[in-house]
Coordinates of C-alpha atoms in Angstrom, one line a residue:
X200 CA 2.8 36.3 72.0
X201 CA 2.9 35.9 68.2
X202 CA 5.0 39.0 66.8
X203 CA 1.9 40.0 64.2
X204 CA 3.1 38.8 60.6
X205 CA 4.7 36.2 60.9
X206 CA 3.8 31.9 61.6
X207 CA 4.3 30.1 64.8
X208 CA 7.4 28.3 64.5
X209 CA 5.1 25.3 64.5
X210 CA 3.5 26.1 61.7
X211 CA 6.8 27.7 60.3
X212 CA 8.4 24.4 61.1
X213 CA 5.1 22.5 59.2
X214 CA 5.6 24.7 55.8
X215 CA 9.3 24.1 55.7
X216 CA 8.4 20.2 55.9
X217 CA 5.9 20.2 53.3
X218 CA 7.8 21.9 50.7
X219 CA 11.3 19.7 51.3
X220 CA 8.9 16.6 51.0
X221 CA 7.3 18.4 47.8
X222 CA 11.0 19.3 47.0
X223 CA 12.0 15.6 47.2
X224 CA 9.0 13.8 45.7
X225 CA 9.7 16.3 42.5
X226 CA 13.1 15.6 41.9
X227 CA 12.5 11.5 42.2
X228 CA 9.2 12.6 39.6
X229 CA 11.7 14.2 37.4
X230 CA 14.7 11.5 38.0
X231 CA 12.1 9.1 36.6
X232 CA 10.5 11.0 34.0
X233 CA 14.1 12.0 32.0
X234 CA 15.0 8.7 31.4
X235 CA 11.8 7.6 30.0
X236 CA 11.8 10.4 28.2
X237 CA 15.3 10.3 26.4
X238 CA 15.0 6.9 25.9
X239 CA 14.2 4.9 22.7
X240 CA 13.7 1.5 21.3
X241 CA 17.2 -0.2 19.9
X242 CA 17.9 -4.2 18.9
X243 CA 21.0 -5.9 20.2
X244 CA 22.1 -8.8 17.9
X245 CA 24.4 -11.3 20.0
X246 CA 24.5 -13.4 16.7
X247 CA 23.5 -17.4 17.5
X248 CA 22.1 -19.0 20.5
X249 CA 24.6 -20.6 22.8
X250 CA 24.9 -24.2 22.9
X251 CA 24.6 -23.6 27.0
X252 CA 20.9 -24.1 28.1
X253 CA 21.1 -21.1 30.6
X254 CA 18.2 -18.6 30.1
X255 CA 18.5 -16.5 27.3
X256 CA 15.9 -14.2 28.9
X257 CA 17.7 -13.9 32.2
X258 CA 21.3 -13.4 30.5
X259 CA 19.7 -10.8 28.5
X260 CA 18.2 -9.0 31.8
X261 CA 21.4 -9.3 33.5
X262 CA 23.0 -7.3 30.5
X263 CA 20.6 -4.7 30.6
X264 CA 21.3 -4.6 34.4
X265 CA 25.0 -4.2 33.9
X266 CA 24.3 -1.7 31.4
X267 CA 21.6 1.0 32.8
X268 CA 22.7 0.7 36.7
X269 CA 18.7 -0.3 37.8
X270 CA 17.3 -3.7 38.5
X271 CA 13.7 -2.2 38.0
X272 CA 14.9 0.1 34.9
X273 CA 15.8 -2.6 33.4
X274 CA 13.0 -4.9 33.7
X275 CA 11.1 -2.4 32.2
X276 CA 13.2 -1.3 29.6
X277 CA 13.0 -4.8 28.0
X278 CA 10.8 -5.0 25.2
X279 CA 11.3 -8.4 23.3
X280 CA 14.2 -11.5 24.3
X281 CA 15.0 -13.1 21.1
X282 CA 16.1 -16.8 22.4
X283 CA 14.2 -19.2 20.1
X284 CA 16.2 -19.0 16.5
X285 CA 18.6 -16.3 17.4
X286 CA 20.8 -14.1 20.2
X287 CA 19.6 -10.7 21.1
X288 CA 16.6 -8.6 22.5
X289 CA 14.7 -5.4 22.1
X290 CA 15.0 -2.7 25.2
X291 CA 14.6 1.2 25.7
X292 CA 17.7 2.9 25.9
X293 CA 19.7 6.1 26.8
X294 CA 21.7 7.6 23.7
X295 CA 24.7 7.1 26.0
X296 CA 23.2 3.0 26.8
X297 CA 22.8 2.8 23.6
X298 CA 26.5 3.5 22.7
X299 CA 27.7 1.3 26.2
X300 CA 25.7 -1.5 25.0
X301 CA 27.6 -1.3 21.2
X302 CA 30.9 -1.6 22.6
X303 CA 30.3 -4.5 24.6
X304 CA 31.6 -7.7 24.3
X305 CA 29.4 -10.4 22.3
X306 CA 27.2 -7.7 20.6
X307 CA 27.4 -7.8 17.2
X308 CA 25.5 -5.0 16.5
X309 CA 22.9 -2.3 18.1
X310 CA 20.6 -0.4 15.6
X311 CA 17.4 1.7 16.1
X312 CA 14.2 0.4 15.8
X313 CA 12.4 1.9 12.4
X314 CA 8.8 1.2 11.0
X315 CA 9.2 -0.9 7.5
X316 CA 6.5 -0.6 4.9
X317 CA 4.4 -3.0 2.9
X318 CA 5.7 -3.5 -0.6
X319 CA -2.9 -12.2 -7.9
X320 CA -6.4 -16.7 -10.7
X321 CA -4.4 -15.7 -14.4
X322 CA -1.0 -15.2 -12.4
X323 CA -0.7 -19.2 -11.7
X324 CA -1.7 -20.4 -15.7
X325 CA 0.6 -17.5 -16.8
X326 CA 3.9 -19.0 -15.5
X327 CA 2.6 -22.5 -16.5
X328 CA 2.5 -24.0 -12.7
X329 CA -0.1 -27.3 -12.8
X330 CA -3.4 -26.3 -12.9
X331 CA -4.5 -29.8 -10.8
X332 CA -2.6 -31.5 -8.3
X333 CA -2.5 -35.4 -8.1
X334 CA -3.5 -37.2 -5.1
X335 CA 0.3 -37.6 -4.1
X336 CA 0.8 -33.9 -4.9
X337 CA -1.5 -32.7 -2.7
X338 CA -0.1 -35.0 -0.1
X339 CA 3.1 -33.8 -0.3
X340 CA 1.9 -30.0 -0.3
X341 CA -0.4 -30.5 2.6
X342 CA 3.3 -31.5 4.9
X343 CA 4.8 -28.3 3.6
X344 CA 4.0 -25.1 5.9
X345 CA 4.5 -21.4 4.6
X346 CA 4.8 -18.8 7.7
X347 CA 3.3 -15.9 6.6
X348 CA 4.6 -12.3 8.0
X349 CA 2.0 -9.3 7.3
X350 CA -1.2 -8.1 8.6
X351 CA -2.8 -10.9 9.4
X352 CA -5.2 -13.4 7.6
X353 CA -9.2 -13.8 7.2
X354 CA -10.3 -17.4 8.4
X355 CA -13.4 -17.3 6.6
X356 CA -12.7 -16.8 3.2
X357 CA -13.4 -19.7 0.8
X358 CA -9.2 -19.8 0.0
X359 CA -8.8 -20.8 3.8
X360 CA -11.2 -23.0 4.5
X361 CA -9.9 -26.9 6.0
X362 CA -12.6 -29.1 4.7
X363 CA -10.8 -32.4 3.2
X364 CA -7.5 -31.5 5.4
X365 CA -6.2 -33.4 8.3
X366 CA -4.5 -32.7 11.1
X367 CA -1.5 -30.2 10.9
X368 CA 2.1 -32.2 10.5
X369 CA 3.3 -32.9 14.1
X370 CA 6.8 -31.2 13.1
X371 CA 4.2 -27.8 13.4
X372 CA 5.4 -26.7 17.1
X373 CA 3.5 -23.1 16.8
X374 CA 0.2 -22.1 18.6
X375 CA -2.8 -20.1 17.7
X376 CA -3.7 -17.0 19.3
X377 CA -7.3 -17.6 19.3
X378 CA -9.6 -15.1 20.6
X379 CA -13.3 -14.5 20.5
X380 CA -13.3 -13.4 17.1
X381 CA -10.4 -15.6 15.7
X382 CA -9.5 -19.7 15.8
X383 CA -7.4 -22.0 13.4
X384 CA -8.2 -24.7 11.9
X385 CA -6.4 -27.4 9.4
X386 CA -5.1 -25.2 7.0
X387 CA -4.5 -22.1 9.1
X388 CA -2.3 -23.9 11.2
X389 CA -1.3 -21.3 14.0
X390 CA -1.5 -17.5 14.1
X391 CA 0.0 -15.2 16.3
X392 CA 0.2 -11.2 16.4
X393 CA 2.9 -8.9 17.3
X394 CA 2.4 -5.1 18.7
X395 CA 4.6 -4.9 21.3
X396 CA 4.0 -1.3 21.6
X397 CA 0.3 -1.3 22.0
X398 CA -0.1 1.2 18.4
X399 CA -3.3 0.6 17.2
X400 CA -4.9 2.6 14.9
X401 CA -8.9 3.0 14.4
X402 CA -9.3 0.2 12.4
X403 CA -6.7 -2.3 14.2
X404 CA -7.7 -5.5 15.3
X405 CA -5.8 -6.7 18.7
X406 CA -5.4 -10.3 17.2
X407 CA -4.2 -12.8 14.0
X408 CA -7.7 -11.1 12.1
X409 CA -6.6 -9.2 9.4
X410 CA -8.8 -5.6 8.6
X411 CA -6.5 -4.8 6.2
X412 CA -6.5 -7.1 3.1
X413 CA -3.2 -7.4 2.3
X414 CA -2.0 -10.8 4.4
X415 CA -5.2 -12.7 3.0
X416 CA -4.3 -11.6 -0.2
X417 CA -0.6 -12.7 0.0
X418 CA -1.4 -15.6 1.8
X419 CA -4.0 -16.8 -0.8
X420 CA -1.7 -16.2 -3.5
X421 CA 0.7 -18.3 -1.9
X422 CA -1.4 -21.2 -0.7
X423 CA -4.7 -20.5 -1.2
X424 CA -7.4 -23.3 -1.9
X425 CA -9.1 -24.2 -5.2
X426 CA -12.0 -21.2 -5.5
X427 CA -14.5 -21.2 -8.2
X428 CA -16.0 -18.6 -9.2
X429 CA -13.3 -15.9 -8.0
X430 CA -13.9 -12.3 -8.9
X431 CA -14.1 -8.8 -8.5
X432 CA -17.8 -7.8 -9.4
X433 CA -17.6 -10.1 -12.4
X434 CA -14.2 -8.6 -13.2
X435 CA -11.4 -11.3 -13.7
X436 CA -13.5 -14.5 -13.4
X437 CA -12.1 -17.9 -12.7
X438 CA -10.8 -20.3 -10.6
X439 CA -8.2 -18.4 -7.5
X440 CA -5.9 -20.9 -6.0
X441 CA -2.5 -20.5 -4.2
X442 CA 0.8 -21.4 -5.7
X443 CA 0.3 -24.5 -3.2
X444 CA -2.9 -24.8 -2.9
X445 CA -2.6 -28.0 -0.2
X446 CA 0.1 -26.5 1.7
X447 CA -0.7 -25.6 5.7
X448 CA -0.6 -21.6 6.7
X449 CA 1.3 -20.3 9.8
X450 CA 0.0 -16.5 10.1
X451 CA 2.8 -14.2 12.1
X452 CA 1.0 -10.6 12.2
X453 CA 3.2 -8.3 12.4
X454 CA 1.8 -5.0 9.8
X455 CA -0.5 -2.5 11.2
X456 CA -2.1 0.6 9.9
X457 CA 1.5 2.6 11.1
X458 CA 3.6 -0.4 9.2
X459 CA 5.9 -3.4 10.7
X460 CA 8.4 -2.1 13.2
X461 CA 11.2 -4.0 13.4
X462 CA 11.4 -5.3 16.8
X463 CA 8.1 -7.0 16.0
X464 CA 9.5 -8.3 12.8
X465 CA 12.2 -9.7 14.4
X466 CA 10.2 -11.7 17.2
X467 CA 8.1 -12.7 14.5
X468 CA 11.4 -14.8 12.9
X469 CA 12.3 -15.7 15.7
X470 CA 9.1 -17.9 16.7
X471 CA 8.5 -19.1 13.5
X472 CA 11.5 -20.4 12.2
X473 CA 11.5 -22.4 15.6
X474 CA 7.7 -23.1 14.8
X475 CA 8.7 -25.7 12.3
X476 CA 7.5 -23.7 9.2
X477 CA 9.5 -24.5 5.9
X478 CA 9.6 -21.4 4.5
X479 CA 9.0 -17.8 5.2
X480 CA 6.8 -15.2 3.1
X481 CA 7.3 -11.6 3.5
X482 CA 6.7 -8.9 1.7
X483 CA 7.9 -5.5 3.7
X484 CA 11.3 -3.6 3.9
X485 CA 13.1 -0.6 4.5
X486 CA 15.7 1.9 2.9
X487 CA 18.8 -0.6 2.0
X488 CA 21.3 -0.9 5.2
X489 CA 24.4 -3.2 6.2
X490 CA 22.9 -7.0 7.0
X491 CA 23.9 -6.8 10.6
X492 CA 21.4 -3.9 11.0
X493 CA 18.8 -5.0 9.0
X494 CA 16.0 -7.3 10.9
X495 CA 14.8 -8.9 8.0
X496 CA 18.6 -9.7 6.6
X497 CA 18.9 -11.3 10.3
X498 CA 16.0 -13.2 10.5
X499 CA 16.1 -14.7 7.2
X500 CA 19.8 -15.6 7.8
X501 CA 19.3 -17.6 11.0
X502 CA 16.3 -19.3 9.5
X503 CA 18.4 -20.3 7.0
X504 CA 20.9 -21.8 8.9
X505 CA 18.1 -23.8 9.9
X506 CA 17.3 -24.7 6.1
X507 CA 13.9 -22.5 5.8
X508 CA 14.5 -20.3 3.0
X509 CA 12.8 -16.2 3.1
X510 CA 11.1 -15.1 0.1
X511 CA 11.2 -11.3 0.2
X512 CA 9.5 -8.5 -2.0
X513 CA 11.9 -6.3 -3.8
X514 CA 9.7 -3.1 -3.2
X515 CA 7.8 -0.8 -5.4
X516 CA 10.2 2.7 -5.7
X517 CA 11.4 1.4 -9.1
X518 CA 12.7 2.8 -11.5
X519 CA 15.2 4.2 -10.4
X520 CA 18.2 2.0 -10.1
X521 CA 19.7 1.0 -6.3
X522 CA 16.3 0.9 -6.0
X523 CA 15.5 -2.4 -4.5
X524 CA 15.6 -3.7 -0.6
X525 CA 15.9 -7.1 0.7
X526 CA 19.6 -7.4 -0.5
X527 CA 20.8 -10.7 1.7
X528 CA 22.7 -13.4 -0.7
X529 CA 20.6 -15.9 1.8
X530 CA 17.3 -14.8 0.8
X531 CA 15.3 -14.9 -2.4
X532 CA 14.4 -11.2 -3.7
X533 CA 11.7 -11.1 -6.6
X534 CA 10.4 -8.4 -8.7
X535 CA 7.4 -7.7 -10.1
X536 CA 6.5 -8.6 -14.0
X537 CA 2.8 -8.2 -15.8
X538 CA 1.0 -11.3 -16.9
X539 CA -1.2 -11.8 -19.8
X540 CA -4.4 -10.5 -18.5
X541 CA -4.8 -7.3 -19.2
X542 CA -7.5 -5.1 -17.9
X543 CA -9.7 -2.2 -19.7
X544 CA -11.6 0.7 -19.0
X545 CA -13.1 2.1 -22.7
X546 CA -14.2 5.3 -23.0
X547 CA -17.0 6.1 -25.8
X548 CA -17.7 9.3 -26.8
X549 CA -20.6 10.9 -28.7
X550 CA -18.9 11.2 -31.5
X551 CA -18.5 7.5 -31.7
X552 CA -14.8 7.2 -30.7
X553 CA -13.6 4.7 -28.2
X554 CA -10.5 4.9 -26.4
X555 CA -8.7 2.1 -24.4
X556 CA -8.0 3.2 -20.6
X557 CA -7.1 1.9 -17.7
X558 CA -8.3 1.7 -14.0
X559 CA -10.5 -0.9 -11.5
X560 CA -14.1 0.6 -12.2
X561 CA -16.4 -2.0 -11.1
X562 CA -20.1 0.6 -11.3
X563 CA -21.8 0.0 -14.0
X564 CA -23.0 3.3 -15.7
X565 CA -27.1 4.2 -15.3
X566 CA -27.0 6.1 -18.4
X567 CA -25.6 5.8 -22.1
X568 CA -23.9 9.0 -22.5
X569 CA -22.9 11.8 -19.9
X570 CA -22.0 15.5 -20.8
X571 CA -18.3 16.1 -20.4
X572 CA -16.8 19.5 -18.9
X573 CA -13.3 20.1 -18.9
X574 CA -12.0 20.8 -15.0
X575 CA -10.2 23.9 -16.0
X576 CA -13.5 25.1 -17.0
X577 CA -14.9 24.7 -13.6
X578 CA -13.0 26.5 -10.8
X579 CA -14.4 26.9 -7.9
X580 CA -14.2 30.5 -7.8
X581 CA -15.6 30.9 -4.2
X582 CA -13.0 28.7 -2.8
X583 CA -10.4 30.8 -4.4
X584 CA -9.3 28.2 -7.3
X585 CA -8.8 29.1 -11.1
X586 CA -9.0 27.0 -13.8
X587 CA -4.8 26.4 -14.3
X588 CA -5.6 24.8 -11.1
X589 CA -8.9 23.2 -11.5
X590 CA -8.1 21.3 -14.8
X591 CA -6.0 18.8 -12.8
X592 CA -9.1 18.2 -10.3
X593 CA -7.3 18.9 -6.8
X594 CA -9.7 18.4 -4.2
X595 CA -12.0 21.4 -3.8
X596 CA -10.9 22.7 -6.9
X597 CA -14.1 22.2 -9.0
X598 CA -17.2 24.1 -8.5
X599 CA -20.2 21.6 -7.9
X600 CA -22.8 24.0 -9.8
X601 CA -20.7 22.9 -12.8
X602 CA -19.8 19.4 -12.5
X603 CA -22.3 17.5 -10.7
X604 CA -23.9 14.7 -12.8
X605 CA -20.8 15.3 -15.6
X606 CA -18.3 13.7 -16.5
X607 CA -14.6 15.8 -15.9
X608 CA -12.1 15.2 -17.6
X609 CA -8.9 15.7 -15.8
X610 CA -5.4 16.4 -16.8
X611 CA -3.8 14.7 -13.9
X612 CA -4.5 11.1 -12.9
X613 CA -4.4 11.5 -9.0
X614 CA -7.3 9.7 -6.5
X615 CA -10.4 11.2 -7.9
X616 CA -11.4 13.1 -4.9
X617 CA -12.0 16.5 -6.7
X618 CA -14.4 15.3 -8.9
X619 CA -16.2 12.5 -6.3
X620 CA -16.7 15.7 -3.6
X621 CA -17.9 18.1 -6.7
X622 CA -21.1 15.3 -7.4
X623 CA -19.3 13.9 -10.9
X624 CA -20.6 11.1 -12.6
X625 CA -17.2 10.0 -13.6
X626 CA -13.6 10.9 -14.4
X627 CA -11.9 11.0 -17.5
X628 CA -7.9 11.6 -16.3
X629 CA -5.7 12.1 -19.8
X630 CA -2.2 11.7 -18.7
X631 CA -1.7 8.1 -17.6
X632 CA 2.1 7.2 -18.2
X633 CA 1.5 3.4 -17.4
X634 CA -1.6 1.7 -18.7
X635 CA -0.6 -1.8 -17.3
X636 CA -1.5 -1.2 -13.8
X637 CA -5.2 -1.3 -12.4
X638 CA -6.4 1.4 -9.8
X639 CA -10.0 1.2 -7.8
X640 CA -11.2 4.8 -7.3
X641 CA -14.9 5.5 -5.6
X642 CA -16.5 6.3 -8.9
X643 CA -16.3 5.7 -12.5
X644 CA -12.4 6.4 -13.7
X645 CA -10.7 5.5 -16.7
X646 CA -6.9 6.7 -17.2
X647 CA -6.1 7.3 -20.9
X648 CA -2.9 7.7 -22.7
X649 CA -1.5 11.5 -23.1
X650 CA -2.4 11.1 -26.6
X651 CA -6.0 9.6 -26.2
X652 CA -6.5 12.2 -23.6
X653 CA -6.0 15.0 -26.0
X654 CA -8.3 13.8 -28.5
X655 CA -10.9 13.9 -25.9
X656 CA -10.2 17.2 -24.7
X657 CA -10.4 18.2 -28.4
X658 CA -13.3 16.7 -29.1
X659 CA -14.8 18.0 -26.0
X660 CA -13.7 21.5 -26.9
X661 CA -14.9 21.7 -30.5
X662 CA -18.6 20.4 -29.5
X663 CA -21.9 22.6 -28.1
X664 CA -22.9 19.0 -26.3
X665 CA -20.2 16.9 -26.1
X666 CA -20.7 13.5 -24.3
X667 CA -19.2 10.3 -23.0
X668 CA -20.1 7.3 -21.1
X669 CA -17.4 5.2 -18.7
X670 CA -17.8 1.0 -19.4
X671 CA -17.2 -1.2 -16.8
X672 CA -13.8 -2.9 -16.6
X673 CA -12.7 -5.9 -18.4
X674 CA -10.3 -8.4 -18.8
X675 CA -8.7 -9.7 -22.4
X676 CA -5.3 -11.4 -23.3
X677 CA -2.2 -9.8 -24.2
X678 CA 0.4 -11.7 -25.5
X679 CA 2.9 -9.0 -24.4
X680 CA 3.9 -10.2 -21.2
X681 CA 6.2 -10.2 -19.5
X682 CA 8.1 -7.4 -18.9
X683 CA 9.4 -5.7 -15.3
X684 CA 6.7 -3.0 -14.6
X685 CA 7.6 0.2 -14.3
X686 CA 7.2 0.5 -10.3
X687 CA 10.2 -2.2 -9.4
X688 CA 12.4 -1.9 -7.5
X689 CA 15.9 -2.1 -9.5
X690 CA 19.0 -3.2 -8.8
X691 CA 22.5 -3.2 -8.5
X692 CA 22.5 -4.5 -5.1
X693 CA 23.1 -1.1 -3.1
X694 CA 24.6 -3.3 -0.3
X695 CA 27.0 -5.9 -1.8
X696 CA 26.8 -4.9 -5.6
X697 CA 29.0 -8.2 -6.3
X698 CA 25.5 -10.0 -5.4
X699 CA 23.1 -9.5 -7.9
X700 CA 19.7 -8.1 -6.9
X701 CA 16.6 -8.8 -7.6
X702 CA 17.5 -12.3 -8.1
X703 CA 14.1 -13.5 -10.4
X704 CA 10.8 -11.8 -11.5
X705 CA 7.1 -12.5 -10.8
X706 CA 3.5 -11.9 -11.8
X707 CA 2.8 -8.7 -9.7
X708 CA 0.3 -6.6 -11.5
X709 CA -3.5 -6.9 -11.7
X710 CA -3.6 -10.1 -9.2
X711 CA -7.1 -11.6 -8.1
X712 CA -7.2 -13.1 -4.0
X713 CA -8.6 -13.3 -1.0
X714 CA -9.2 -9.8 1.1
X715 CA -10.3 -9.0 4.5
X716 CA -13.6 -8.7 4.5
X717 CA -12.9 -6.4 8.0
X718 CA -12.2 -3.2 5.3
X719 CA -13.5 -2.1 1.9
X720 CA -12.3 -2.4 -1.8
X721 CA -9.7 0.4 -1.6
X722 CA -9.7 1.3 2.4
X723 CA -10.8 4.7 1.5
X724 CA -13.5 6.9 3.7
X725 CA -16.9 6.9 2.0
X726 CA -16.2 3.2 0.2
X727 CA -19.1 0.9 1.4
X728 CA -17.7 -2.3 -0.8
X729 CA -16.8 -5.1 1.1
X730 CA -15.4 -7.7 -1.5
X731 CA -14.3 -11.2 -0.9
X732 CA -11.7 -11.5 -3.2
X733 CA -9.8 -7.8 -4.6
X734 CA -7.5 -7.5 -7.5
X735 CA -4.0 -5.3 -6.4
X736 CA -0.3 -4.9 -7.4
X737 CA 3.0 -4.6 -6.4
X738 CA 6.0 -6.8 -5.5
X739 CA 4.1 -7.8 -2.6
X740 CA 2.3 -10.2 -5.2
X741 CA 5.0 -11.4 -7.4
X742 CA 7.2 -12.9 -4.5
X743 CA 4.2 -14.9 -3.4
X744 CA 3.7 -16.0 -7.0
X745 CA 7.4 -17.8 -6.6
X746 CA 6.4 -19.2 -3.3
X747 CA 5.1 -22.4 -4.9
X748 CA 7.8 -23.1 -6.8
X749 CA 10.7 -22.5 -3.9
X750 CA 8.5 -24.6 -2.1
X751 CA 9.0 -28.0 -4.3
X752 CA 12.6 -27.6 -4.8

């Protein structure tokens, strides 16, 4: 008889069974769960490949296994095995593997893995390359492959096209990661994309296709084909061609909407310098670090050894001096300079004035003049805002009741959102420190010197109806050029200062080429203009603008 209030001791004995199994099954949940949890990505460089034609792959396992203690841990904590042009690998690791793995024999260095950033028709006449090739030229150019490392390429713009190409050179031992929505052909000669930790963001493609705009552009600035006409909504109108325009295109992906993590970026060097490319194009980078710890200082060094030269962006944090990335003595690091072509935004005003501005403003205005109203005369109140606030055109700052259908003129040149959600027909912004560099905004915007700005806040100010009208942009000569622009990166060499850095300039500023036609002018929410060819700056463009040379020495 069951003393009332307590379990049978078959049932007791049940209970106690179920929680030791619930017992056990937690702690092996929580034994796996820590590790994954502490651990994070870090690159092993082990320096060259052996001459010994053991499995890089395997050795590189059996390391890890040695290391961490677990077959299976192991196996899953390998990321990337770089065997092709160099020694090492990519693997999650423990702080205390981590610092194991450093001290062991045949590393030369373990480092965390970081994201690195992203740092174009007058730019080839301006520097005085050949405007036509000769059949030999072009015969020459169309052996010579440039891998391309960024965000991908589109096939079917015009700069890309094969028609009148052969077959790639049988040196090209790369493939193409063809897909459904992407193939090669003769002058996008392979393609491959790296995203080793599945981050995709909403507008990521999962193959070579760029939906970005950046890679075409680089790529057709490097080696795009002969395209006439070439423009942005009339703007800049010409011929675009690459600095090669027969030369073949390897694409390596490795950019996405979070930026190039270096484990990718390493993988990515180490297939294509094995690919048969003969020279490398890249235009990313970090904060400055030692060589041994920097993937692109790695990659480029190795291909080097193999005689295929990296061409490197010197960044765009300039200009302060120290400034500039991509420090390696075996790479080539090139900084941005303006080119003849100058672009302009005027401003009339109703008083008959015209100013000179700057800014990308491809809409064509609907009416001749628009009334002006100062943004610190039109706080938005109900939101809280006054007009010290209002008059440099935050977002939300401006009341709509007052703006819509004006023109505001601005005191601080930011991204034109405040005046765009208030209903403005334009944007006069009165502080522009730079005129030399060309930015799209998603309505009418012209940035004006601090001088010309005041005259139109005067003249604005002293009339009952004062009035203006925004042109579209154009392009004139200026016979000013060149000069570094202001947004560099400087030297001295922050690394090695006994190896001077950047080691040449380029045309960077205001530089027509292909774009993705898989995103919009500026990538902005609430842009509907899908261009084929876009007009952009930075050091990103000037180091593909020395592509063409470096690749006929």
């Amino acid at each position: 008889m069951a003393i009332e209030g307590r379990s049978p001791p078959s049932r007791r004995f049940l209970a106690a069974t179920l929680i030791a199994y619930c017992a056990f099954f937690l702690m092996i949940a929580c034994c796996r769960a820590t590790p994954a949890q502490d651990r994070k990505v870090y690159i092993a460089y082990m320096g060259n490949c052996p001459k010994s034609q053991a499995s890089l792959p395997a050795l590189h396992f059996g390391l890890l296994h040695r290391i961490i203690g677990n077959a299976k841990v192991a196996s899953d904590s390998l990321i990337y095995s770089y065997h092709r042009t160099f020694n090492g690998f990519a693997a999650r690791l423990t702080e205390a593997e981590h610092q194991k793995l450093s001290a062991y024999e045949g590393v030369v260095s373990v480092f965390p893995n970081k994201i690195a950033k992203l740092h174009t028709t007058r730019s080839w006449d301006f520097i005085g390359y050949p405007k036509n090739a000769s059949t030999s030229t072009r015969r020459q150019q169309s052996n010579l492959i440039i891998g391309v490392l960024d965000t991908g390429i589109w096939p079917e713009s015009p700069s890309f096209d094969d028609s009148g190409y052969g077959p790639p050179p049988k040196k090209f031992k790369g493939r193409c990661q063809s897909s459904s929505n992407f193939s090669c052909n003769n002058k996008i000669v392979g393609a491959r994309f790296y995203n080793v930790a599945g981050d995709y963001g909403p507008g990521d493609i999962p193959s070579p296709r760029d939906s970005d705009g950046h890679g075409s552009h680089t790529a057709s600035t490097a080696a795009g084909n002969f395209v006439t006409p070439a423009n942005l909504y009339g703007i800049a109108n010409g011929t675009a061609r690459g600095g090669v325009p027969a030369a073949r295109i390897a694409v390596y992906k490795i950019c996405w909407a979070f930026g190039c993590s270096y484990d990718d970026i390493m993988k990515a060097f180490d297939d294509a310098c094995s690919d048969g490319i003969d020279m490398v194009s890249l235009s990313a980078g970090g904060s400055p670090m030692e060589y041994f710890r920097d993937p692109i200082a790695i990659g480029a060094f190795h291909c080097m050894k193999k005689g295929i030269l990296t061409s490197n962006s010197a960044g765009n944090d300039g200009p302060f001096p120290g400034s500039v990335s991509n420090n390696s003595p075996w790479s080539l690091t090139v900084a941005a300079n303006t080119i003849d072509r100058k672009l302009t935004t005027n401003v009339k005003l109703g008083n008959g004035e015209i100013y000179n501005g700057t800014s990308l403003n491809s809409f064509v205005s609907n009416k001749s003049m628009c009334p002006i109203i100062y943004g610190g005369d039109a706080p938005n109140t109900t939101a809280g805002y006054e007009g010290n606030v209002s008059r440099y055109c935050y977002s939300g700052s401006l009341d709509r009741n007052l703006v819509q259908g004006k023109i505001v003129y601005c005191e601080f040149a930011g991204q034109g959102d405040g005046p765009r959600e208030a209903g403005a027909a334009g944007a006069i912004m009165g502080n522009n420190p730079q005129g030399d560099v060309a930015f799209p905004y998603l309505l009418p915007v012209s940035l004006l010197s601090e001088k010309d700005g005041s005259n139109v806040l005067t003249y604005s100010n002293s009339t009952s109806d004062p009035t203006a009208v925004i042109y579209k942009t154009v392009d004139y000569l200026d016979g000013s050029s060149p000069y570094v622009l202001y947004f560099s990166s400087r030297g001295p060499n922050p690394i090695t200062p006994d190896i001077l850095k950047p080691d040449l300039t380029g045309p960077g500023v205001n530089i027509l080429a292909a774009w993705s036609q898989g995103t919009t002018m500026t990538g902005l929410p609430g842009d509907e203009r899908v261009v084929a060819y876009n007009i952009i700056s930075g050091t990103s463009m000037s180091y593909d603008n020395s592509t063409a040379p470096e690749c006929q020495v």
